[in-house]
Amino acid sequence: MTHPFFQKSLFLLKRLFFLLLFFTLLTSLTKNLLQLQSANKRLAQSKEKLAKEKENTANLENELKTVQSQLYIETQARNQLGLAKEGEVVLVLPEPEVLRKLSPRNRNQETTSLPDPNWKKWAKKFGFYQ
């Protein structure tokens, strides 16, 4: 038969082995769970970034459609380049400073001011504007 001391030490060695195995597995499991949590967080951030980029792409595509439209091209040609369609008359108004110099002066007023525009005169006439 085996010696009782040998049996007792074998039992302790088995117990120690299983405890070490248990703590190793527990540590490994904890590490894997932390990595999984970190990966899930990165995935959520990536999905959020992707959604923002898709929204930005949709906005840019809409802007591209607008810029490529015939109406936008005509508007830019008129406003930026001063072009007009055949038969149209281009009216260029002077700057407000020049307009003030050219406007008739009221002798009762010491300061010069621009005359009321036609829409304002009509609004006053019908009582919409005071």
CSV table of C-alpha atoms in Angstrom, one decimal:
chain,number,residue,atom,x,y,z
A,1,MET,CA,0.0,0.0,0.0
A,2,THR,CA,0.9,3.6,-0.4
A,3,HIS,CA,2.1,5.6,2.4
A,4,PRO,CA,-0.5,8.0,4.0
A,5,PHE,CA,1.9,11.0,3.6
A,6,PHE,CA,2.2,10.2,-0.1
A,7,GLN,CA,-1.6,10.1,-0.5
A,8,LYS,CA,-2.0,13.3,1.4
A,9,SER,CA,0.6,15.1,-0.7
A,10,LEU,CA,-0.9,13.7,-3.9
A,11,PHE,CA,-4.3,15.0,-2.9
A,12,LEU,CA,-2.8,18.5,-2.1
A,13,LEU,CA,-0.9,18.5,-5.5
A,14,LYS,CA,-4.2,17.6,-7.3
A,15,ARG,CA,-6.0,20.3,-5.4
A,16,LEU,CA,-3.2,22.9,-6.2
A,17,PHE,CA,-3.2,21.9,-9.9
A,18,PHE,CA,-7.0,22.4,-10.1
A,19,LEU,CA,-6.8,25.7,-8.3
A,20,LEU,CA,-4.1,26.9,-10.7
A,21,LEU,CA,-6.1,25.7,-13.6
A,22,PHE,CA,-9.2,27.4,-12.3
A,23,PHE,CA,-7.5,30.7,-11.8
A,24,THR,CA,-5.8,30.5,-15.2
A,25,LEU,CA,-9.1,29.9,-16.9
A,26,LEU,CA,-10.8,32.6,-14.9
A,27,THR,CA,-8.0,35.1,-15.8
A,28,SER,CA,-8.3,34.1,-19.5
A,29,LEU,CA,-12.1,34.4,-19.5
A,30,THR,CA,-11.9,37.9,-17.8
A,31,LYS,CA,-9.3,39.0,-20.4
A,32,ASN,CA,-11.5,37.7,-23.3
A,33,LEU,CA,-14.6,39.5,-21.9
A,34,LEU,CA,-12.7,42.8,-21.6
A,35,GLN,CA,-11.5,42.4,-25.1
A,36,LEU,CA,-15.0,41.6,-26.3
A,37,GLN,CA,-16.4,44.7,-24.5
A,38,SER,CA,-13.7,46.9,-26.1
A,39,ALA,CA,-14.4,45.4,-29.5
A,40,ASN,CA,-18.2,46.1,-29.1
A,41,LYS,CA,-17.4,49.7,-28.1
A,42,ARG,CA,-15.2,50.2,-31.2
A,43,LEU,CA,-17.9,48.5,-33.4
A,44,ALA,CA,-20.6,50.9,-32.0
A,45,GLN,CA,-18.3,53.9,-32.7
A,46,SER,CA,-17.6,52.7,-36.2
A,47,LYS,CA,-21.3,52.2,-36.9
A,48,GLU,CA,-22.0,55.8,-35.7
A,49,LYS,CA,-19.2,57.1,-37.9
A,50,LEU,CA,-20.5,55.1,-40.8
A,51,ALA,CA,-24.0,56.6,-40.3
A,52,LYS,CA,-22.6,60.1,-40.2
A,53,GLU,CA,-20.6,59.5,-43.4
A,54,LYS,CA,-23.6,58.1,-45.1
A,55,GLU,CA,-25.6,61.2,-44.2
A,56,ASN,CA,-22.8,63.4,-45.4
A,57,THR,CA,-22.6,61.4,-48.6
A,58,ALA,CA,-26.4,61.8,-49.2
A,59,ASN,CA,-26.1,65.6,-48.5
A,60,LEU,CA,-23.2,65.9,-51.0
A,61,GLU,CA,-25.1,63.9,-53.6
A,62,ASN,CA,-28.1,66.2,-53.2
A,63,GLU,CA,-25.9,69.2,-53.5
A,64,LEU,CA,-24.3,67.8,-56.6
A,65,LYS,CA,-27.7,67.3,-58.2
A,66,THR,CA,-28.6,70.9,-57.3
A,67,VAL,CA,-25.4,72.2,-58.7
A,68,GLN,CA,-25.7,70.2,-61.9
A,69,SER,CA,-29.3,71.4,-62.5
A,70,GLN,CA,-29.9,73.8,-65.4
A,71,LEU,CA,-31.6,76.3,-63.2
A,72,TYR,CA,-28.6,76.5,-60.9
A,73,ILE,CA,-26.2,76.9,-63.8
A,74,GLU,CA,-28.3,79.7,-65.3
A,75,THR,CA,-28.5,81.4,-61.9
A,76,GLN,CA,-24.8,81.3,-61.4
A,77,ALA,CA,-24.2,82.5,-64.9
A,78,ARG,CA,-26.4,85.5,-64.3
A,79,ASN,CA,-25.2,86.3,-60.8
A,80,GLN,CA,-21.5,85.5,-60.9
A,81,LEU,CA,-20.7,86.1,-64.6
A,82,GLY,CA,-23.2,88.8,-65.5
A,83,LEU,CA,-24.5,86.8,-68.5
A,84,ALA,CA,-28.1,86.9,-69.8
A,85,LYS,CA,-30.2,84.9,-72.2
A,86,GLU,CA,-30.7,86.2,-75.7
A,87,GLY,CA,-33.2,89.0,-75.7
A,88,GLU,CA,-32.9,89.8,-72.0
A,89,VAL,CA,-31.8,93.2,-70.7
A,90,VAL,CA,-29.4,93.2,-67.8
A,91,LEU,CA,-30.0,96.0,-65.3
A,92,VAL,CA,-27.0,96.9,-63.1
A,93,LEU,CA,-27.8,99.1,-60.2
A,94,PRO,CA,-25.2,101.4,-58.7
A,95,GLU,CA,-23.8,101.0,-55.2
A,96,PRO,CA,-25.8,102.6,-52.4
A,97,GLU,CA,-23.1,105.3,-52.0
A,98,VAL,CA,-23.6,106.4,-55.6
A,99,LEU,CA,-27.3,106.2,-55.3
A,100,ARG,CA,-27.3,108.6,-52.3
A,101,LYS,CA,-25.2,111.0,-54.3
A,102,LEU,CA,-27.6,110.9,-57.2
A,103,SER,CA,-30.8,111.0,-55.3
A,104,PRO,CA,-32.6,114.4,-55.0
A,105,ARG,CA,-31.9,116.2,-51.7
A,106,ASN,CA,-34.8,117.3,-49.5
A,107,ARG,CA,-34.1,120.9,-48.4
A,108,ASN,CA,-35.9,120.3,-45.1
A,109,GLN,CA,-33.7,117.4,-44.2
A,110,GLU,CA,-30.1,118.0,-43.5
A,111,THR,CA,-29.1,114.4,-44.0
A,112,THR,CA,-29.6,112.7,-47.3
A,113,SER,CA,-31.6,109.5,-47.5
A,114,LEU,CA,-32.8,107.3,-50.2
A,115,PRO,CA,-36.4,107.7,-51.3
A,116,ASP,CA,-38.9,105.1,-50.3
A,117,PRO,CA,-39.1,102.1,-52.7
A,118,ASN,CA,-42.4,101.7,-54.6
A,119,TRP,CA,-43.5,98.7,-52.5
A,120,LYS,CA,-43.3,100.9,-49.4
A,121,LYS,CA,-45.2,103.7,-51.0
A,122,TRP,CA,-48.0,101.3,-52.0
A,123,ALA,CA,-48.0,99.7,-48.6
A,124,LYS,CA,-48.4,103.2,-47.0
A,125,LYS,CA,-51.2,104.0,-49.5
A,126,PHE,CA,-53.2,101.0,-48.5
A,127,GLY,CA,-52.5,101.3,-44.8
A,128,PHE,CA,-50.3,98.2,-44.4
A,129,TYR,CA,-47.2,100.2,-43.5
A,130,GLN,CA,-46.8,103.3,-41.4
